[in-house]
XYZ file of C-alpha atoms in Angstrom:
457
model
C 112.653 145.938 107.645
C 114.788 146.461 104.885
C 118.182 144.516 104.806
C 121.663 146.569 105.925
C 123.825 148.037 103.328
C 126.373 145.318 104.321
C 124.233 142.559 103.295
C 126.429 142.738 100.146
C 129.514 141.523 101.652
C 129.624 137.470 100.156
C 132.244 135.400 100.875
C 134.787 134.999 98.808
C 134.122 131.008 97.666
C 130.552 131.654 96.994
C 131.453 134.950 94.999
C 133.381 132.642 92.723
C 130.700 130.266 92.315
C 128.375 132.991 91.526
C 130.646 134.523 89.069
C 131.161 130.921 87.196
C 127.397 129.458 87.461
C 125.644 132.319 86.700
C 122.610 131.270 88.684
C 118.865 132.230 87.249
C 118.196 132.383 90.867
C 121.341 133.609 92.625
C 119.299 133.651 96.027
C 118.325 129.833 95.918
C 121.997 129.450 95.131
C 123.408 130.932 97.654
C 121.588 129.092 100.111
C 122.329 125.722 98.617
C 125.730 126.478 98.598
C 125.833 127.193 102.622
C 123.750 123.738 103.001
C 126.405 121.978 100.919
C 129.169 123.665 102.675
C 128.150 123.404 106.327
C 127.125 120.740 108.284
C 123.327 119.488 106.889
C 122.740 123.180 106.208
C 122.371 124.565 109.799
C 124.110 127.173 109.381
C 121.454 129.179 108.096
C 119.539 128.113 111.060
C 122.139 128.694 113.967
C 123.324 132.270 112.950
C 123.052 134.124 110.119
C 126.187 136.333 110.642
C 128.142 135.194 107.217
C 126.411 137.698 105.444
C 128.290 140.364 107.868
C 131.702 140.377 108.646
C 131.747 143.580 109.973
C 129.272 143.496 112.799
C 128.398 140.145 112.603
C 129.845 138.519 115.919
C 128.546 136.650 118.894
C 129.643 139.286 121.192
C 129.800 137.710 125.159
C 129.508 140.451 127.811
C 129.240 140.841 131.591
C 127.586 143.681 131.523
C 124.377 144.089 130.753
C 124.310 148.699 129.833
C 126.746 148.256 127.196
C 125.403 144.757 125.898
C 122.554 147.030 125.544
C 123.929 150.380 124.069
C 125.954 148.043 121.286
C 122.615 146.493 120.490
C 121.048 149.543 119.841
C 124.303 151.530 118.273
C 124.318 148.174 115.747
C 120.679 147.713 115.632
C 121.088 143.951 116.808
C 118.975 141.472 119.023
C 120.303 140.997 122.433
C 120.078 137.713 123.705
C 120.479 136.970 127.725
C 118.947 134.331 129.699
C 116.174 137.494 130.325
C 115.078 137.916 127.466
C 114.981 134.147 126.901
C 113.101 133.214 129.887
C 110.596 136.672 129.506
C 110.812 136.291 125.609
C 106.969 137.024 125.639
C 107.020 140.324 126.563
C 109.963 141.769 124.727
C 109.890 143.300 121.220
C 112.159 140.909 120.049
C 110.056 138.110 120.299
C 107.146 139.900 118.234
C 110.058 141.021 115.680
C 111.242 137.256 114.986
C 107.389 136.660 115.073
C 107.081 138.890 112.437
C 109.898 137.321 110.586
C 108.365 133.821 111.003
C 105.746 134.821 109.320
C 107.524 136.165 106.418
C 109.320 132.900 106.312
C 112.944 134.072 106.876
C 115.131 131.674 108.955
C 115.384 132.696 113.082
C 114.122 136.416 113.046
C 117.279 137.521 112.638
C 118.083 137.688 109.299
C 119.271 140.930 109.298
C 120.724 141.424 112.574
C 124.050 139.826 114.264
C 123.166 138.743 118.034
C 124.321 139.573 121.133
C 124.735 137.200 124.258
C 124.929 138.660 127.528
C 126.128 136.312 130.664
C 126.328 133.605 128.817
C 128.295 131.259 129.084
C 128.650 131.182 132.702
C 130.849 128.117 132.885
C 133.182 125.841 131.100
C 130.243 123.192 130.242
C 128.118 125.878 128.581
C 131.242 127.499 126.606
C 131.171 123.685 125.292
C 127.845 123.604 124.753
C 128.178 126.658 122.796
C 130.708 125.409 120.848
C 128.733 121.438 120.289
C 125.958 123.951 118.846
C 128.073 125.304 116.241
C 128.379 128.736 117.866
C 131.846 130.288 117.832
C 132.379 134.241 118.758
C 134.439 136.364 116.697
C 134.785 138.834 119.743
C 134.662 138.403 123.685
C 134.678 141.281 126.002
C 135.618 140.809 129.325
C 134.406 144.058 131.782
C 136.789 143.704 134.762
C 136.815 146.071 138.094
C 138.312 145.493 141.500
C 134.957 143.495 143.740
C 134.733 146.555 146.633
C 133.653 148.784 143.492
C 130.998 146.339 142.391
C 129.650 145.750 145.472
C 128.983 149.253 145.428
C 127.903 149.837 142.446
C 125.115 147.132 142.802
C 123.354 149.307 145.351
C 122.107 152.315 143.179
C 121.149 149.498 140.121
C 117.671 150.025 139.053
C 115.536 147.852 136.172
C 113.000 148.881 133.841
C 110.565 145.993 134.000
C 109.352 146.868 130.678
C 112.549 147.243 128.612
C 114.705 145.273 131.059
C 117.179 148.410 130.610
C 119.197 148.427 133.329
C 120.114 152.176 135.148
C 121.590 153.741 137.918
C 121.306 156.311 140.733
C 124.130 157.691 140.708
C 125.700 157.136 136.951
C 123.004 156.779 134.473
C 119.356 157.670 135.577
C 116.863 158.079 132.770
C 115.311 161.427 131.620
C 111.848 160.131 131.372
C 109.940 160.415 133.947
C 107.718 157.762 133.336
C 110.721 155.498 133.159
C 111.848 156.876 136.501
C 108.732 156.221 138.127
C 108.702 152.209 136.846
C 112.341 151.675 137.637
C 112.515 148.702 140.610
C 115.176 147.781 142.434
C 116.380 144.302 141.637
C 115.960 141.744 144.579
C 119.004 139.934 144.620
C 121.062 143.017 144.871
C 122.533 142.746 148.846
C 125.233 142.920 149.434
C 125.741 139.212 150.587
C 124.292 138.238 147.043
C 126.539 139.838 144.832
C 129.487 138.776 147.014
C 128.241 135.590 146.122
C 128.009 135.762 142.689
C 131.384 137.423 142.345
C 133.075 134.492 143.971
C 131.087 132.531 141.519
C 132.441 134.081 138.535
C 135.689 134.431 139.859
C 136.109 130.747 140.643
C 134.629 130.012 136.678
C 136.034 133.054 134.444
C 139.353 131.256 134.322
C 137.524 128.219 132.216
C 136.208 130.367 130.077
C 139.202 132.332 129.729
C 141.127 129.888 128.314
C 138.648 128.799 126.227
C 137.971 132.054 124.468
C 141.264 133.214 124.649
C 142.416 133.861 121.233
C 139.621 136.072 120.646
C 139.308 137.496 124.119
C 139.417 141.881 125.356
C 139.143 142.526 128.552
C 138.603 146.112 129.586
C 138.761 147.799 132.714
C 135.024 149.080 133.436
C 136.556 151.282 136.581
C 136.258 154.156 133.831
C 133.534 156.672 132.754
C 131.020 154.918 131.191
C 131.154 155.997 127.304
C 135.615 155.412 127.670
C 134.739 151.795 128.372
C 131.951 151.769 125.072
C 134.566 153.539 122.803
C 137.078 150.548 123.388
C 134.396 148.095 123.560
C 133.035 149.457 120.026
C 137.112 149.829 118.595
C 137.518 146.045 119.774
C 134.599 144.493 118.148
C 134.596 146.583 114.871
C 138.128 145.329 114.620
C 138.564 142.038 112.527
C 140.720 139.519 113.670
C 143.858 138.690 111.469
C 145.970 135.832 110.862
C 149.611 136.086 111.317
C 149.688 134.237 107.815
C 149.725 136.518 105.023
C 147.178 134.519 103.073
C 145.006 131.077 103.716
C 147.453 128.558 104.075
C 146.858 125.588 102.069
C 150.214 123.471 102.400
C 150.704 119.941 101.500
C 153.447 117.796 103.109
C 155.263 115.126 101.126
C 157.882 113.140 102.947
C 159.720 109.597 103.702
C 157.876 107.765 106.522
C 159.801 108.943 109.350
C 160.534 112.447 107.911
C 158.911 114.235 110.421
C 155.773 116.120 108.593
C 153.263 115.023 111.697
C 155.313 117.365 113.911
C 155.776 120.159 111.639
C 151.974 119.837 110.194
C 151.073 120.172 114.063
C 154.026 122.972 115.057
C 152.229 125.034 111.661
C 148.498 124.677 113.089
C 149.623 126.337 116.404
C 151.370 128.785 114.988
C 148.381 130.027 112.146
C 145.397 128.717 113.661
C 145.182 126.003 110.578
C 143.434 122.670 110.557
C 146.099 119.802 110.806
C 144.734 117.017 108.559
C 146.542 113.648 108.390
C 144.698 111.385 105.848
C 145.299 108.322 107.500
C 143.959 110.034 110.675
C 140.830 111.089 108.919
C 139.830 107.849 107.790
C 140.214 105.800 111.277
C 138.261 108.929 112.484
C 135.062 108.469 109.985
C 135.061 104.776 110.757
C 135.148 105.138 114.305
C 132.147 108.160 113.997
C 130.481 105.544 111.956
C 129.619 108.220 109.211
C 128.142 106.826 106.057
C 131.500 107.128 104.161
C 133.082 106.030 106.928
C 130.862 102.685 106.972
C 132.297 102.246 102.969
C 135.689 102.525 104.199
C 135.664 100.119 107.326
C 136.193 96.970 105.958
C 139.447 98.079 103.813
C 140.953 99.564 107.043
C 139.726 95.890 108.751
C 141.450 93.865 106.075
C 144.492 96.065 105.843
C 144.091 96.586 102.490
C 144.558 100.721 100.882
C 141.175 102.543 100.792
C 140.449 103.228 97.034
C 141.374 106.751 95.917
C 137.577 107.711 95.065
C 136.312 107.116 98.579
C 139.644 109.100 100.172
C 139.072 112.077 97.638
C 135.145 112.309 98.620
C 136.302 111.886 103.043
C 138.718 114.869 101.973
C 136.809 117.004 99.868
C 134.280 116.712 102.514
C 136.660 118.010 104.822
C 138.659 120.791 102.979
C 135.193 122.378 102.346
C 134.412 122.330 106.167
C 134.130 126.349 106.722
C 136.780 126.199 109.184
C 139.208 124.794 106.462
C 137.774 127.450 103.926
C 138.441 129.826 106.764
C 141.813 129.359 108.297
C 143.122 127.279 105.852
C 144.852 123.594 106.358
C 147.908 122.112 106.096
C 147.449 118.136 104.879
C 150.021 114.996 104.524
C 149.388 111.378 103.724
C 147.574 112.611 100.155
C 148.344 112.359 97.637
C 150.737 109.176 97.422
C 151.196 109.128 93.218
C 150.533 112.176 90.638
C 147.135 109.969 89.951
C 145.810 111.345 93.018
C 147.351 114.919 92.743
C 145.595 115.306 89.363
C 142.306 113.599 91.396
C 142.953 116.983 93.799
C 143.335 119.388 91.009
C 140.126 118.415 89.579
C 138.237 118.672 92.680
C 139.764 122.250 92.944
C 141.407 121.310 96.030
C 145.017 123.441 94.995
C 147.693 124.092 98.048
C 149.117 127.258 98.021
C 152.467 125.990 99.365
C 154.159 122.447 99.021
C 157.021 121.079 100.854
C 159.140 118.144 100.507
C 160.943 116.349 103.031
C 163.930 114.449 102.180
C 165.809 112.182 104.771
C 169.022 109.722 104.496
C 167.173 106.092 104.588
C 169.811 105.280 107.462
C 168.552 108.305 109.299
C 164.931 107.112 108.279
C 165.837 103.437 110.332
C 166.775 104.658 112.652
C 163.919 106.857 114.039
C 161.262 103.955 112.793
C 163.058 100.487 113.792
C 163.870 101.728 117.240
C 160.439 102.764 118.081
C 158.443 101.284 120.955
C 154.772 101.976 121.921
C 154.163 100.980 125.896
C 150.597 98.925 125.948
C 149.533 100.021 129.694
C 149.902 103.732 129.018
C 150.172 104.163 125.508
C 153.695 105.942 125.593
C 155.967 106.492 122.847
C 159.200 106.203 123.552
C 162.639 105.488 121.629
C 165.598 103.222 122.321
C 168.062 106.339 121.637
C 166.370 109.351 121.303
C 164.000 108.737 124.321
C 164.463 105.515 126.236
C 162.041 104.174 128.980
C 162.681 105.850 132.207
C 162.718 102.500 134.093
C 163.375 98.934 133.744
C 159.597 97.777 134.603
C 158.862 99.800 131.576
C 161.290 98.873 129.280
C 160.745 95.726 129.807
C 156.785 95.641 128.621
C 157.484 97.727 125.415
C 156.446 96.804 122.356
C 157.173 97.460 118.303
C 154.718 98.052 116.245
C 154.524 95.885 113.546
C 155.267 98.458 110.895
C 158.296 99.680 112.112
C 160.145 96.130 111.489
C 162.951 97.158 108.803
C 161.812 95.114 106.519
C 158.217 96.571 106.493
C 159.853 100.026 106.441
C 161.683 98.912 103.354
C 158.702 98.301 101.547
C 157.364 101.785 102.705
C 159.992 103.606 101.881
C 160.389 101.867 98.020
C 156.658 102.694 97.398
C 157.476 106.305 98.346
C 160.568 106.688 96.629
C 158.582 104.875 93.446
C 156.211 107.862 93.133
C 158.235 110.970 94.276
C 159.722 111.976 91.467
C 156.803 112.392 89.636
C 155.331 113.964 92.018
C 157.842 116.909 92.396
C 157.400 117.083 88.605
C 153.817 117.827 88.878
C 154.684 120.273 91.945
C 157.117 122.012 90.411
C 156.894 125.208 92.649
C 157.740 122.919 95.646
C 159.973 123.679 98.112
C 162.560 120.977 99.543
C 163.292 120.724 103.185
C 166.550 118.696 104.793
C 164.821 116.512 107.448
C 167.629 115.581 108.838
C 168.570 117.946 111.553
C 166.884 120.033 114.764
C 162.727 120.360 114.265
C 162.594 123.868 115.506
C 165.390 124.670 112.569
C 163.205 122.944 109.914
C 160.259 124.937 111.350
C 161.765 128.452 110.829
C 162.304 127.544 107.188
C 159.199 126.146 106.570
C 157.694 129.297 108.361
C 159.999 131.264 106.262
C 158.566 129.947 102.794
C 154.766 130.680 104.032
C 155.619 134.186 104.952
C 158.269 135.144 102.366
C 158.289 132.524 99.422
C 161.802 131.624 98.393
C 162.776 131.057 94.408
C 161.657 128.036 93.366
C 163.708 124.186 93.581
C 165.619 125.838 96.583
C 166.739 123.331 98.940
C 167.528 123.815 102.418
């Protein structure tokens, strides 16, 4: 079939690219650019929904008529554990057939997908989510149990179609569908009181798991209310309380603070939090081929060189989910030989904040740290003390946070700051050195309403 009108819609990255490459062959582009920009190219062969953000959602229902009406009212494939395990006999499978023939991807090229009581639990949500399958929308069809149980009792299937009808509410026109309808056999009432205590004891997993981009809907309702707000919900597009991508880059005194606010402004705008330092024990311990190159510098001690850190963070910045919802990053650059390493790499933030911080207060947050080996507790001989003596007594400093190691930080900082705020001269400037929450608003503050430039709080 021909392609939807919507096909059009490109992201905005590869747009770019486009526009600056000029491809001969803008299709074979376009597709190398989604291998280099997703994990060893599988997106192409997991779901093909980038190509429409309108419609293009894994839509999760628990109810099989309107998983079925949306299908047809968006011209999508519905995909249930049916028409998986009787994939045979359905059109579907002699559409992607088709397809495979034609060599496009999955045989649904054109089409967004549709999964119907699935996931049923917590370990298959995961599973989902391992796969590289995340839904834009999740409907949730609620009623109170007496009204299911009797609604089960008029359900009739079309063995054929696997349409599902009723008695009483929907029965078809056709009177050749009327006369193949079947009543399902696990429809007593003792089996759907069953599988209502099943869901009900499992929902609340998957609940939290999908809750950002969860509806629920009360199905108690005539039948074509409950589509209309089923169709308004997943027509909508979700929006980010940021007003554009975030990209923000954290500069700051060890000690400063930026891990907390990095991780305060990823819950709050749905950003990735990446900490450099944390992304390079993280591809040595996945044992990733750049991660094998770094190992032995993090081994010996000695600082990763900038070449191998810029490709581990490209890498990662280009991740869709960075490209996406943005990121917030500290720990890189350290010197304006690394900034210009960013710039080049077209890797710009958006937003850059600086944290200044009295060294005395800096001291006094690192030297009195203590890590507890048995449980891995941080606590602090001021701020947060060991609740008991048997505790206190087995704590232990981390090397780093002796005063004169901090010293030697904190002078290789200082050594490259200034140059640094000359080369981000649109920075803002944040005083450390008082309540997090207070340092939060104004950092919130500068990604929602930018201040003047040099202002410092």
């Amino acid at each position: 079939p021909n392609p939807p009108s919507n096909l059009c819609k490109i992201p905005p990255t590869m747009l770019e690219e486009l526009l600056i490459h000029k491809p001969d062959d803008p299709i074979e582009f376009m597709i190398n650019h989604l291998k280099e920009n997703n994990d060893d190219g599988d997106l192409l062969k997991k779901n093909c929904f980038i190509f429409f953000p309108n419609i293009s959602t894994c839509i999760f229902f628990f109810s099989s008529p309107q998983a079925m009406w949306l299908c047809k009212h968006f011209n999508a494939i519905r995909v249930s554990q049916e028409t998986l395990l009787f994939k045979e006999v359905l059109m579907q499978t002699e559409e992607a057939k088709a397809y495979k023939e034609r060599n496009q991807v999955t045989g649904i090229m054109w089409h967004s997908h549709d999964f119907h009581c699935f996931p049923e639990n917590q370990e298959q949500a995961w599973m989902l989510q391992s796969s590289g399958i995340f839904p834009r929308h999740v409907v949730m069809l609620y009623a109170p149990d007496t009204v299911l149980i009797e609604r089960s009792g008029g359900k009739r299937l079309d063995p054929v179609t696997q349409e599902v009808f009723h008695t009483t509410f929907d029965w078809p026109s056709d009177p050749l569908v009327q006369q193949r309808l079947v009543k399902p056999e696990d429809l007593s009432e003792q089996e759907v009181s069953k599988k209502l205590l099943e869901y009900h004891r499992n929902f609340p997993e998957i609940f939290h798991i999908y809750q950002k981009v969860l509806k629920s809907i009360n199905a108690d309702q005539p039948s074509v209310d409950v589509l209309s707000q089923v169709l308004a919900f997943v027509q909508s597009r979700h929006r980010s309380p940021a007003p554009f991508t975030p990209r923000v880059l954290f500069f700051g005194p060890p000690g400063s603070g930026k891990s907390l606010q990095a991780a305060l402004i990823a819950q709050k705008y749905d950003v990735v939090n990446i900490c450099c330092g944390q992304l390079l024990k993280e591809a040595v311990a996945d044992n990733t081929k750049l991660g094998e190159l770094v190992k032995p510098y993090i081994d010996s001690g000695c600082p990763v060189p900038d070449n191998l850190v810029l490709r581990l963070l490209t890498e990662r910045l280009s991740a869709l989910d960075c490209l996406t919802n943005g990121w917030v990053l500290s720990g890189f650059p350290r010197d304006v030989g690394q900034g210009e390493q960013l710039h080049k790499a077209q890797i710009n933030p958006n937003r850059v904040f600086f944290f200044n911080l009295p060294q005395e207060s800096i001291m006094e947050r690192l030297s009195q740290r203590r890590t507890d080996p048995v449980t891995g507790e941080r606590y602090h001989t001021t701020f947060r003390p060991a609740p008991t003596p048997e505790i206190q007594a087995r704590l232990r400093q981390n090397p780093k946070d002796e005063e004169e190691n901090i010293k030697k930080r904190l002078d290789i900082y200082y050594s490259n700051v200034k140059a640094l705020e000359d080369f981000y001269e649109e920075a803002f400037y944040v005083n450390a050195d008082q309540d997090p929450y207070v340092i939060f608003e104004f950092i919130e503050s500068c990604i929602i309403k930018p201040l003047p430039c040099k202002n410092v709080f």
